[in-house]
Amino acid sequence: MMTLMTSLIPLGSHLGGWRHPQAWGHTAMNLDHAIRIAKTAERGKFDMLFLADGNAVRHMDHPDLFAAVSRSSRPTAFEPLTLLAALSQHTQHIGLFATATTTYEEPYLLARRFASLDHLSGGRAVWNVVTSGYEGDAENFSRTVHVPRSERYERCREVIDICRGLWDSWAEDAFIEDKASGRYLDPTKVQRLDHSGKDFGVRGPLNITRPPQGHPILCTAGQSEEGLELAAEVADTMFAVASEKTAAQAFYADVKGRMAKYGREPNQLRIIPGVTIFLGRTESEAKALFEELQELISPALGLAFLSSFFKMDFSGYSINDPMPEVSLERGIGTSSYRIMAGQTLRRENMTIREAYMRFAPTQGSFCVIGTPSKVADELEDWYRSGACDGFNIGTPVMPRCLDMFVDLVVPELQRRGVFRTEYTGRTLRENMGLPRPARQLNRKAELV
Ligand SMILES: Cc1cc2nc3c(=O)[nH]c(=O)nc-3n(C[C@H](O)[C@H](O)[C@H](O)COP(=O)(O)O)c2cc1C
């Protein structure tokens, strides 16, 4: 079955989405909106609800963009695990998918918080393991510059290793709670970790019983060589950045092809690109929505967007100038979107205005404008032709676009047999058909 997820963005995924007449007001720190999104996605039988995150207020160096709010500015946002813990009490089935960074956080606390969310939600926790894409986060963690990519990935591997070990601290039957004998737990069924590595020393065990899913589901987002190897080795699910089906197919085959050397089967990893849907009951309604939103991108906003996106100064340009050369260098930031857009620019000549109109709505990634059957055709085609295992559905105006997707596109996908009609599993791993990791015994530490 196709995996479907959506990001929790009450202000909508389009730069102008929050200004649409049908868009929600009061989107900052609004728990009611978050509950409503979670319930709607669960009504649509979505696998997961995703919270992207960072630890800084972004884009203050691009005042027009900052003042207008882009979805990645995140001027304010709930801390993801705290919010998802609240949402776990308003939902029963949907996966709760939080971003947390391995660059600035301690593995013991990460393992503990994700294990807690897995327990609170009855086995629905997912961790978007990031190394922090935004360089400004460093300044909130006693640093002046971001940690270089290779060091970030090395540290990330160590953190994941530690967390997995900590989640295996307790055997499932460690707590006997025998009132007659007075034995509450079996001390032979817990193990220390005794990890001593390059960046961390962690003795363990974790002071939380084994998570219902064994380990929470792990997702990775990095698209560099290091990122792809990490995904092939450890991830249950990963994000992909794609605008065209053939590129998505090549990416899919590449990453799945890397898994065998880690002793893994291709179906142990779900590859999920983003797709933004501009949906209408008719073709003209869908086009009208798209045009209406595009008109909300003023030239000043467009130029600020390009400066931030391509990491160049566009302030001196007129919108009718041809686009200058942009860098295809992989660096910090969400370079995957920038590189994909840069490749498009090498194939197509565009003016500055055409470039921001093209890249601002979806950062250049996959997008469908049309009716429910056209959207279902495209999603089914990508899914059936080895381009992906599912989609992160981008919703330009909230709540309108998620409501319409759930009411009009989900039934169409269900009718075609590519998407579930009911949740059948107990945990998210069961619903997604992902294996539950067996507890690994740490022989060295077993003899505590
Ligand atoms: C779809 C997607 C979502 C991401 N979400 C986040 C996020 O929420 N927080 C974050 O710090 N980085 C996020 N990233 C950035 C990645 O974690 C990573 O830092 C970035 O892609 C740079 O690494 P790379 O060079 O290996 O691609 C995301 C990247 C992608 C492609």
Tab-separated table of C-alpha atoms and ligand atoms in Angstrom:
chain	number	residue	atom	x	y	z
A	1	MET	CA	0.000	0.000	0.000
A	2	MET	CA	1.025	3.558	-0.695
A	3	THR	CA	2.294	5.521	2.333
A	4	LEU	CA	0.589	8.878	2.825
A	5	MET	CA	1.717	11.571	5.202
A	6	THR	CA	1.323	15.297	5.542
A	7	SER	CA	3.186	18.077	7.303
A	8	LEU	CA	1.527	19.951	10.104
A	9	ILE	CA	1.625	23.498	8.695
A	10	PRO	CA	-1.456	25.471	9.775
A	11	LEU	CA	-0.393	28.446	7.619
A	12	GLY	CA	-0.363	26.281	4.464
A	13	SER	CA	2.591	25.230	2.342
A	14	HIS	CA	2.351	28.036	-0.247
A	15	LEU	CA	4.108	31.328	0.505
A	16	GLY	CA	0.817	33.175	0.020
A	17	GLY	CA	-1.407	30.405	1.419
A	18	TRP	CA	-2.111	32.036	4.761
A	19	ARG	CA	-3.546	35.121	2.989
A	20	HIS	CA	-6.180	33.145	1.069
A	21	PRO	CA	-9.733	34.106	2.147
A	22	GLN	CA	-10.441	30.516	3.240
A	23	ALA	CA	-7.188	30.159	5.213
A	24	TRP	CA	-7.116	29.938	8.985
A	25	GLY	CA	-6.248	33.001	11.027
A	26	HIS	CA	-4.322	32.896	14.321
A	27	THR	CA	-1.958	30.168	13.207
A	28	ALA	CA	0.848	30.849	15.688
A	29	MET	CA	0.966	28.342	18.582
A	30	ASN	CA	-2.582	27.194	17.961
A	31	LEU	CA	-3.237	23.779	19.489
A	32	ASP	CA	-6.809	23.603	18.167
A	33	HIS	CA	-5.569	23.847	14.573
A	34	ALA	CA	-3.024	21.108	15.238
A	35	ILE	CA	-5.697	18.817	16.696
A	36	ARG	CA	-7.981	19.513	13.741
A	37	ILE	CA	-5.189	18.676	11.239
A	38	ALA	CA	-4.316	15.451	13.100
A	39	LYS	CA	-7.950	14.326	13.186
A	40	THR	CA	-8.509	15.141	9.519
A	41	ALA	CA	-5.384	13.254	8.454
A	42	GLU	CA	-6.489	10.298	10.566
A	43	ARG	CA	-9.959	10.429	9.002
A	44	GLY	CA	-8.109	10.124	5.680
A	45	LYS	CA	-6.257	7.023	7.049
A	46	PHE	CA	-2.895	8.755	6.589
A	47	ASP	CA	0.142	6.893	7.882
A	48	MET	CA	1.886	9.835	9.484
A	49	LEU	CA	1.658	13.461	10.544
A	50	PHE	CA	4.994	15.247	10.262
A	51	LEU	CA	6.509	18.156	12.168
A	52	ALA	CA	9.571	19.665	10.522
A	53	ASP	CA	11.669	21.640	12.955
A	54	GLY	CA	14.692	23.762	13.649
A	55	ASN	CA	16.047	25.671	16.572
A	56	ALA	CA	16.203	29.227	15.275
A	57	VAL	CA	14.036	31.989	13.843
A	58	ARG	CA	15.019	32.068	10.187
A	59	HIS	CA	15.139	34.572	7.332
A	60	MET	CA	15.591	37.708	9.429
A	61	ASP	CA	18.321	38.652	6.928
A	62	HIS	CA	15.632	38.784	4.175
A	63	PRO	CA	13.173	41.269	5.706
A	64	ASP	CA	10.448	40.986	3.028
A	65	LEU	CA	10.427	37.204	3.263
A	66	PHE	CA	10.589	37.296	7.049
A	67	ALA	CA	7.707	39.761	7.314
A	68	ALA	CA	5.547	37.776	4.884
A	69	VAL	CA	6.373	34.410	6.526
A	70	SER	CA	7.526	31.469	4.487
A	71	ARG	CA	6.694	28.012	5.724
A	72	SER	CA	10.325	27.433	6.610
A	73	SER	CA	10.777	30.678	8.565
A	74	ARG	CA	9.199	29.109	11.621
A	75	PRO	CA	9.109	32.328	13.602
A	76	THR	CA	7.311	30.358	16.298
A	77	ALA	CA	6.560	26.644	16.577
A	78	PHE	CA	5.710	24.148	19.285
A	79	GLU	CA	8.567	21.861	20.264
A	80	PRO	CA	7.649	18.764	18.186
A	81	LEU	CA	7.675	15.999	20.805
A	82	THR	CA	5.678	18.102	23.244
A	83	LEU	CA	3.026	18.877	20.650
A	84	LEU	CA	2.859	15.291	19.389
A	85	ALA	CA	2.479	14.008	22.946
A	86	ALA	CA	-0.604	16.224	23.196
A	87	LEU	CA	-1.891	15.027	19.795
A	88	SER	CA	-1.408	11.397	20.834
A	89	GLN	CA	-4.299	11.908	23.235
A	90	HIS	CA	-6.628	13.104	20.441
A	91	THR	CA	-5.847	10.346	17.904
A	92	GLN	CA	-5.659	6.551	17.863
A	93	HIS	CA	-3.847	5.411	14.709
A	94	ILE	CA	-1.873	8.069	12.903
A	95	GLY	CA	1.926	8.042	13.179
A	96	LEU	CA	3.389	10.994	15.083
A	97	PHE	CA	6.513	12.097	13.293
A	98	ALA	CA	8.867	14.543	15.029
A	99	THR	CA	12.084	16.140	13.843
A	100	ALA	CA	15.007	16.209	16.257
A	101	THR	CA	18.641	16.983	15.582
A	102	THR	CA	21.593	14.752	16.381
A	103	THR	CA	23.970	17.702	16.029
A	104	TYR	CA	22.932	19.581	19.151
A	105	GLU	CA	21.043	17.077	21.287
A	106	GLU	CA	22.242	14.365	23.676
A	107	PRO	CA	21.442	10.762	22.685
A	108	TYR	CA	20.221	9.691	26.128
A	109	LEU	CA	17.581	12.434	26.141
A	110	LEU	CA	16.618	11.761	22.514
A	111	ALA	CA	16.165	8.040	23.208
A	112	ARG	CA	14.143	8.856	26.286
A	113	ARG	CA	11.821	11.374	24.623
A	114	PHE	CA	11.075	9.198	21.586
A	115	ALA	CA	10.529	6.129	23.795
A	116	SER	CA	8.112	8.213	25.885
A	117	LEU	CA	6.179	9.315	22.791
A	118	ASP	CA	6.033	5.712	21.579
A	119	HIS	CA	4.515	4.636	24.907
A	120	LEU	CA	2.144	7.585	25.171
A	121	SER	CA	0.837	6.960	21.658
A	122	GLY	CA	0.659	3.154	21.847
A	123	GLY	CA	3.433	2.621	19.267
A	124	ARG	CA	3.151	5.530	16.839
A	125	ALA	CA	6.410	7.483	17.232
A	126	VAL	CA	8.578	8.392	14.235
A	127	TRP	CA	11.855	10.297	14.413
A	128	ASN	CA	13.014	12.497	11.537
A	129	VAL	CA	16.716	12.232	12.282
A	130	VAL	CA	18.290	15.455	11.044
A	131	THR	CA	21.766	16.864	11.335
A	132	SER	CA	20.285	20.414	11.164
A	133	GLY	CA	19.948	21.952	7.743
A	134	TYR	CA	19.996	25.575	8.881
A	135	GLU	CA	23.350	27.071	9.752
A	136	GLY	CA	21.834	29.685	12.110
A	137	ASP	CA	20.812	26.969	14.591
A	138	ALA	CA	24.487	26.771	15.636
A	139	GLU	CA	24.324	30.187	17.258
A	140	ASN	CA	21.701	28.991	19.713
A	141	PHE	CA	23.988	26.199	20.894
A	142	SER	CA	27.081	28.092	21.981
A	143	ARG	CA	28.738	27.946	18.551
A	144	THR	CA	29.430	30.568	15.911
A	145	VAL	CA	29.503	28.242	12.889
A	146	HIS	CA	27.621	25.104	11.914
A	147	VAL	CA	29.349	21.749	12.402
A	148	PRO	CA	30.752	20.548	9.008
A	149	ARG	CA	28.658	17.932	7.196
A	150	SER	CA	31.051	14.973	7.542
A	151	GLU	CA	31.347	15.534	11.300
A	152	ARG	CA	27.577	15.919	11.591
A	153	TYR	CA	26.997	12.571	9.881
A	154	GLU	CA	29.649	10.812	11.981
A	155	ARG	CA	28.012	12.116	15.132
A	156	CYS	CA	24.565	11.201	13.781
A	157	ARG	CA	25.582	7.551	13.300
A	158	GLU	CA	26.904	7.406	16.825
A	159	VAL	CA	23.694	8.933	18.217
A	160	ILE	CA	21.512	6.437	16.334
A	161	ASP	CA	23.672	3.564	17.522
A	162	ILE	CA	23.358	4.688	21.131
A	163	CYS	CA	19.600	5.239	20.908
A	164	ARG	CA	19.020	1.787	19.454
A	165	GLY	CA	21.105	0.257	22.220
A	166	LEU	CA	19.214	2.215	24.869
A	167	TRP	CA	15.800	1.206	23.476
A	168	ASP	CA	16.950	-2.399	23.934
A	169	SER	CA	17.782	-1.849	27.614
A	170	TRP	CA	14.864	-3.828	28.991
A	171	ALA	CA	13.444	-7.193	27.946
A	172	GLU	CA	9.710	-7.005	27.282
A	173	ASP	CA	9.018	-9.305	30.256
A	174	ALA	CA	11.344	-7.549	32.729
A	175	PHE	CA	8.528	-6.234	34.934
A	176	ILE	CA	7.011	-9.211	36.711
A	177	GLU	CA	5.182	-7.213	39.396
A	178	ASP	CA	4.610	-10.301	41.565
A	179	LYS	CA	2.787	-9.118	44.678
A	180	ALA	CA	3.103	-12.491	46.419
A	181	SER	CA	6.903	-12.744	46.212
A	182	GLY	CA	7.556	-9.008	46.356
A	183	ARG	CA	9.561	-9.070	43.139
A	184	TYR	CA	8.707	-6.036	41.010
A	185	LEU	CA	11.282	-6.546	38.277
A	186	ASP	CA	13.728	-9.191	37.111
A	187	PRO	CA	17.224	-7.691	37.338
A	188	THR	CA	18.593	-10.190	34.800
A	189	LYS	CA	16.335	-8.646	32.143
A	190	VAL	CA	17.969	-5.255	31.894
A	191	GLN	CA	21.313	-4.404	30.348
A	192	ARG	CA	23.678	-1.492	30.485
A	193	LEU	CA	25.020	-0.039	27.236
A	194	ASP	CA	28.533	0.965	28.288
A	195	HIS	CA	29.022	3.006	25.137
A	196	SER	CA	32.277	4.875	24.836
A	197	GLY	CA	32.709	6.522	21.434
A	198	LYS	CA	34.144	9.553	19.662
A	199	ASP	CA	31.552	12.089	20.821
A	200	PHE	CA	29.628	10.332	23.588
A	201	GLY	CA	29.959	8.153	26.626
A	202	VAL	CA	26.659	6.588	27.717
A	203	ARG	CA	26.418	3.932	30.377
A	204	GLY	CA	22.690	3.199	30.246
A	205	PRO	CA	20.326	1.480	30.709
A	206	LEU	CA	17.482	3.760	29.638
A	207	ASN	CA	14.992	4.481	32.423
A	208	ILE	CA	12.078	3.614	30.128
A	209	THR	CA	10.761	0.165	29.204
A	210	ARG	CA	11.158	-1.083	25.643
A	211	PRO	CA	9.028	1.023	23.243
A	212	PRO	CA	5.884	-0.702	21.884
A	213	GLN	CA	7.391	-0.620	18.379
A	214	GLY	CA	10.691	-2.051	19.677
A	215	HIS	CA	12.319	1.035	18.239
A	216	PRO	CA	10.410	4.109	17.047
A	217	ILE	CA	10.429	4.365	13.242
A	218	LEU	CA	13.520	6.171	11.949
A	219	CYS	CA	13.355	8.576	9.028
A	220	THR	CA	16.244	10.417	7.365
A	221	ALA	CA	16.117	13.461	5.103
A	222	GLY	CA	19.681	14.108	3.937
A	223	GLN	CA	20.188	13.737	0.175
A	224	SER	CA	24.007	13.920	-0.024
A	225	GLU	CA	26.155	10.835	-0.537
A	226	GLU	CA	26.536	10.537	3.256
A	227	GLY	CA	22.780	10.991	3.665
A	228	LEU	CA	21.918	8.243	1.158
A	229	GLU	CA	24.301	5.749	2.790
A	230	LEU	CA	22.837	6.519	6.196
A	231	ALA	CA	19.320	5.927	4.863
A	232	ALA	CA	20.292	2.646	3.220
A	233	GLU	CA	21.873	1.437	6.440
A	234	VAL	CA	19.440	2.516	9.168
A	235	ALA	CA	16.273	4.253	7.951
A	236	ASP	CA	12.769	2.763	7.910
A	237	THR	CA	11.600	5.680	5.832
A	238	MET	CA	13.291	8.590	4.049
A	239	PHE	CA	12.352	11.780	2.273
A	240	ALA	CA	13.140	12.279	-1.401
A	241	VAL	CA	13.370	15.529	-3.334
A	242	ALA	CA	12.067	15.159	-6.888
A	243	SER	CA	10.305	17.144	-9.567
A	244	GLU	CA	10.105	14.530	-12.327
A	245	LYS	CA	9.231	10.866	-12.390
A	246	THR	CA	12.366	9.668	-14.201
A	247	ALA	CA	14.665	11.383	-11.689
A	248	ALA	CA	12.584	9.938	-8.838
A	249	GLN	CA	12.874	6.440	-10.346
A	250	ALA	CA	16.666	6.744	-10.617
A	251	PHE	CA	16.908	7.969	-7.008
A	252	TYR	CA	14.644	5.166	-5.791
A	253	ALA	CA	16.673	2.464	-7.552
A	254	ASP	CA	19.934	3.998	-6.317
A	255	VAL	CA	18.982	4.090	-2.620
A	256	LYS	CA	17.239	0.694	-2.594
A	257	GLY	CA	20.259	-0.765	-4.423
A	258	ARG	CA	22.537	0.342	-1.578
A	259	MET	CA	20.633	-1.640	1.064
A	260	ALA	CA	21.853	-5.175	0.271
A	261	LYS	CA	25.343	-4.458	1.553
A	262	TYR	CA	23.833	-3.700	4.957
A	263	GLY	CA	21.887	-6.987	4.882
A	264	ARG	CA	18.555	-5.251	4.320
A	265	GLU	CA	15.636	-5.915	1.950
A	266	PRO	CA	14.381	-3.054	-0.293
A	267	ASN	CA	10.907	-3.114	1.308
A	268	GLN	CA	12.409	-2.292	4.725
A	269	LEU	CA	12.752	1.333	3.605
A	270	ARG	CA	9.891	3.572	2.415
A	271	ILE	CA	10.992	6.395	0.100
A	272	ILE	CA	8.670	9.379	0.263
A	273	PRO	CA	8.958	12.458	-1.964
A	274	GLY	CA	6.929	15.575	-1.321
A	275	VAL	CA	4.107	16.532	-3.689
A	276	THR	CA	2.080	19.720	-3.485
A	277	ILE	CA	-1.534	19.428	-4.595
A	278	PHE	CA	-3.530	22.362	-5.970
A	279	LEU	CA	-6.875	20.600	-6.018
A	280	GLY	CA	-10.187	21.669	-7.546
A	281	ARG	CA	-13.480	19.921	-8.243
A	282	THR	CA	-12.900	21.005	-11.821
A	283	GLU	CA	-9.705	21.739	-13.735
A	284	SER	CA	-10.568	25.430	-13.835
A	285	GLU	CA	-11.167	25.587	-10.057
A	286	ALA	CA	-7.721	24.059	-9.458
A	287	LYS	CA	-6.033	26.480	-11.862
A	288	ALA	CA	-7.865	29.419	-10.312
A	289	LEU	CA	-6.577	28.442	-6.841
A	290	PHE	CA	-3.018	28.232	-8.148
A	291	GLU	CA	-3.245	31.599	-9.934
A	292	GLU	CA	-4.858	33.270	-6.933
A	293	LEU	CA	-1.985	32.145	-4.705
A	294	GLN	CA	0.700	33.105	-7.223
A	295	GLU	CA	-0.654	36.643	-7.319
A	296	LEU	CA	0.137	36.927	-3.628
A	297	ILE	CA	3.873	36.724	-4.365
A	298	SER	CA	4.887	40.359	-4.835
A	299	PRO	CA	8.132	41.202	-6.698
A	300	ALA	CA	9.833	42.171	-3.407
A	301	LEU	CA	8.785	38.880	-1.847
A	302	GLY	CA	9.861	36.961	-4.946
A	303	LEU	CA	13.339	38.536	-4.878
A	304	ALA	CA	13.711	37.870	-1.153
A	305	PHE	CA	12.666	34.260	-1.719
A	306	LEU	CA	15.266	33.799	-4.485
A	307	SER	CA	18.014	35.356	-2.313
A	308	SER	CA	17.244	32.974	0.506
A	309	PHE	CA	16.692	29.920	-1.701
A	310	PHE	CA	19.780	30.282	-3.914
A	311	LYS	CA	21.927	31.890	-1.188
A	312	MET	CA	22.722	34.860	-3.484
A	313	ASP	CA	21.798	38.530	-3.316
A	314	PHE	CA	18.978	39.276	-5.793
A	315	SER	CA	18.140	42.706	-4.386
A	316	GLY	CA	19.755	44.637	-7.253
A	317	TYR	CA	17.915	42.744	-10.010
A	318	SER	CA	14.806	43.740	-11.955
A	319	ILE	CA	12.207	40.998	-12.202
A	320	ASN	CA	12.440	40.986	-15.994
A	321	ASP	CA	16.208	40.335	-16.004
A	322	PRO	CA	17.305	36.864	-17.050
A	323	MET	CA	18.214	34.564	-14.157
A	324	PRO	CA	21.962	34.639	-13.424
A	325	GLU	CA	24.066	31.479	-12.954
A	326	VAL	CA	23.316	29.792	-9.628
A	327	SER	CA	25.620	27.500	-7.690
A	328	LEU	CA	25.085	23.736	-7.848
A	329	GLU	CA	27.488	23.226	-4.970
A	330	ARG	CA	26.195	21.038	-2.166
A	331	GLY	CA	26.581	23.004	1.014
A	332	ILE	CA	24.689	23.743	4.125
A	333	GLY	CA	21.018	24.548	3.957
A	334	THR	CA	18.427	22.577	2.037
A	335	SER	CA	20.832	22.210	-0.859
A	336	SER	CA	18.857	19.397	-2.506
A	337	TYR	CA	16.024	21.729	-3.535
A	338	ARG	CA	18.466	24.427	-4.659
A	339	ILE	CA	20.475	21.955	-6.758
A	340	MET	CA	17.332	20.534	-8.364
A	341	ALA	CA	16.133	24.058	-9.209
A	342	GLY	CA	19.606	24.965	-10.503
A	343	GLN	CA	19.507	21.985	-12.860
A	344	THR	CA	16.112	23.127	-14.165
A	345	LEU	CA	17.602	26.578	-14.796
A	346	ARG	CA	20.423	25.052	-16.839
A	347	ARG	CA	17.813	23.431	-19.114
A	348	GLU	CA	15.330	26.308	-19.342
A	349	ASN	CA	15.917	30.033	-19.734
A	350	MET	CA	13.865	32.013	-17.238
A	351	THR	CA	13.523	35.594	-16.132
A	352	ILE	CA	13.803	36.409	-12.444
A	353	ARG	CA	10.013	36.643	-12.196
A	354	GLU	CA	9.497	33.301	-13.938
A	355	ALA	CA	12.032	31.721	-11.571
A	356	TYR	CA	10.364	32.827	-8.357
A	357	MET	CA	6.924	31.980	-9.733
A	358	ARG	CA	8.263	28.492	-10.554
A	359	PHE	CA	10.253	27.754	-7.397
A	360	ALA	CA	8.435	29.619	-4.636
A	361	PRO	CA	5.246	27.471	-4.559
A	362	THR	CA	6.973	24.087	-4.011
A	363	GLN	CA	10.721	24.836	-4.046
A	364	GLY	CA	10.631	23.260	-7.513
A	365	SER	CA	9.485	19.826	-6.340
A	366	PHE	CA	6.647	17.642	-7.661
A	367	CYS	CA	3.325	19.411	-7.934
A	368	VAL	CA	-0.075	18.536	-9.406
A	369	ILE	CA	-2.744	21.095	-10.330
A	370	GLY	CA	-6.077	19.486	-11.155
A	371	THR	CA	-9.098	17.410	-10.296
A	372	PRO	CA	-9.206	14.483	-7.844
A	373	SER	CA	-8.948	11.940	-10.663
A	374	LYS	CA	-6.007	13.734	-12.277
A	375	VAL	CA	-4.208	13.881	-8.904
A	376	ALA	CA	-4.932	10.189	-8.246
A	377	ASP	CA	-3.675	9.305	-11.762
A	378	GLU	CA	-0.351	11.042	-11.123
A	379	LEU	CA	0.154	9.605	-7.630
A	380	GLU	CA	-0.781	6.110	-8.764
A	381	ASP	CA	1.530	6.361	-11.758
A	382	TRP	CA	4.573	7.381	-9.653
A	383	TYR	CA	3.766	4.719	-7.073
A	384	ARG	CA	3.258	1.880	-9.555
A	385	SER	CA	6.277	2.745	-11.686
A	386	GLY	CA	8.969	2.474	-9.014
A	387	ALA	CA	9.388	6.188	-8.365
A	388	CYS	CA	8.395	6.104	-4.667
A	389	ASP	CA	6.566	4.251	-1.890
A	390	GLY	CA	4.225	7.107	-1.057
A	391	PHE	CA	3.982	10.860	-0.654
A	392	ASN	CA	4.254	13.731	1.761
A	393	ILE	CA	1.178	15.712	0.707
A	394	GLY	CA	1.756	19.471	0.578
A	395	THR	CA	-1.365	21.525	1.296
A	396	PRO	CA	-1.104	25.118	0.010
A	397	VAL	CA	-4.098	26.539	1.928
A	398	MET	CA	-5.216	25.227	5.304
A	399	PRO	CA	-7.583	23.679	6.207
A	400	ARG	CA	-9.185	23.748	2.744
A	401	CYS	CA	-6.546	21.716	0.878
A	402	LEU	CA	-6.211	18.914	3.432
A	403	ASP	CA	-10.001	18.630	3.797
A	404	MET	CA	-10.447	18.397	0.035
A	405	PHE	CA	-7.620	15.876	-0.378
A	406	VAL	CA	-9.110	13.621	2.316
A	407	ASP	CA	-12.663	13.933	0.996
A	408	LEU	CA	-11.959	13.724	-2.734
A	409	VAL	CA	-8.558	12.137	-3.488
A	410	VAL	CA	-8.285	9.504	-0.736
A	411	PRO	CA	-11.527	7.701	-1.825
A	412	GLU	CA	-10.223	7.715	-5.404
A	413	LEU	CA	-6.930	6.095	-4.311
A	414	GLN	CA	-8.851	3.574	-2.182
A	415	ARG	CA	-11.116	2.698	-5.118
A	416	ARG	CA	-7.999	1.966	-7.181
A	417	GLY	CA	-6.679	-0.370	-4.461
A	418	VAL	CA	-3.462	1.554	-3.806
A	419	PHE	CA	-4.384	2.935	-0.389
A	420	ARG	CA	-5.845	1.408	2.801
A	421	THR	CA	-9.517	1.727	3.675
A	422	GLU	CA	-8.911	0.937	7.385
A	423	TYR	CA	-6.030	0.844	9.808
A	424	THR	CA	-5.469	-2.849	10.526
A	425	GLY	CA	-2.374	-2.863	12.753
A	426	ARG	CA	-1.911	-2.163	16.427
A	427	THR	CA	1.231	-0.051	16.009
A	428	LEU	CA	2.423	2.188	13.196
A	429	ARG	CA	5.057	-0.384	12.201
A	430	GLU	CA	2.228	-2.903	11.750
A	431	ASN	CA	0.138	-0.452	9.739
A	432	MET	CA	3.083	0.343	7.487
A	433	GLY	CA	4.223	-3.290	7.198
A	434	LEU	CA	7.640	-2.476	8.675
A	435	PRO	CA	9.398	-5.149	10.764
A	436	ARG	CA	9.700	-4.741	14.544
A	437	PRO	CA	13.397	-4.800	15.516
A	438	ALA	CA	14.341	-7.744	17.758
A	439	ARG	CA	16.063	-6.822	21.024
A	440	GLN	CA	19.832	-7.115	20.654
A	441	LEU	CA	21.648	-8.493	23.654
A	442	ASN	CA	24.742	-6.580	24.539
A	443	ARG	CA	26.828	-9.511	25.834
A	444	LYS	CA	29.445	-7.284	27.423
A	445	ALA	CA	26.912	-5.351	29.434
A	446	GLU	CA	24.651	-8.255	30.297
A	447	LEU	CA	26.787	-9.189	33.292
A	448	VAL	CA	26.084	-6.010	35.307
B	1	LIG	C1	12.118	16.798	2.882
B	1	LIG	C2	13.181	17.299	3.806
B	1	LIG	C3	12.812	17.671	5.082
B	1	LIG	C4	13.773	18.151	5.976
B	1	LIG	N1	13.380	18.530	7.219
B	1	LIG	C5	14.290	19.096	8.048
B	1	LIG	C6	13.904	19.590	9.304
B	1	LIG	O1	12.737	19.522	9.693
B	1	LIG	N2	14.854	20.140	10.090
B	1	LIG	C7	16.184	20.235	9.714
B	1	LIG	O2	17.020	20.749	10.475
B	1	LIG	N3	16.569	19.786	8.506
B	1	LIG	C8	15.667	19.228	7.674
B	1	LIG	N4	16.065	18.792	6.433
B	1	LIG	C9	17.486	18.950	6.075
B	1	LIG	C10	18.251	17.638	6.194
B	1	LIG	O3	18.121	17.047	7.445
B	1	LIG	C11	19.723	17.862	5.921
B	1	LIG	O4	20.317	18.610	6.949
B	1	LIG	C12	19.933	18.605	4.654
B	1	LIG	O5	19.214	17.929	3.628
B	1	LIG	C13	21.423	18.678	4.324
B	1	LIG	O6	21.999	17.405	4.296
B	1	LIG	P1	22.405	16.754	2.939
B	1	LIG	O7	23.473	17.631	2.403
B	1	LIG	O8	22.860	15.364	3.262
B	1	LIG	O9	21.180	16.752	2.044
B	1	LIG	C14	15.127	18.289	5.558
B	1	LIG	C15	15.491	17.914	4.256
B	1	LIG	C16	14.534	17.433	3.379
B	1	LIG	C17	14.965	17.051	2.014
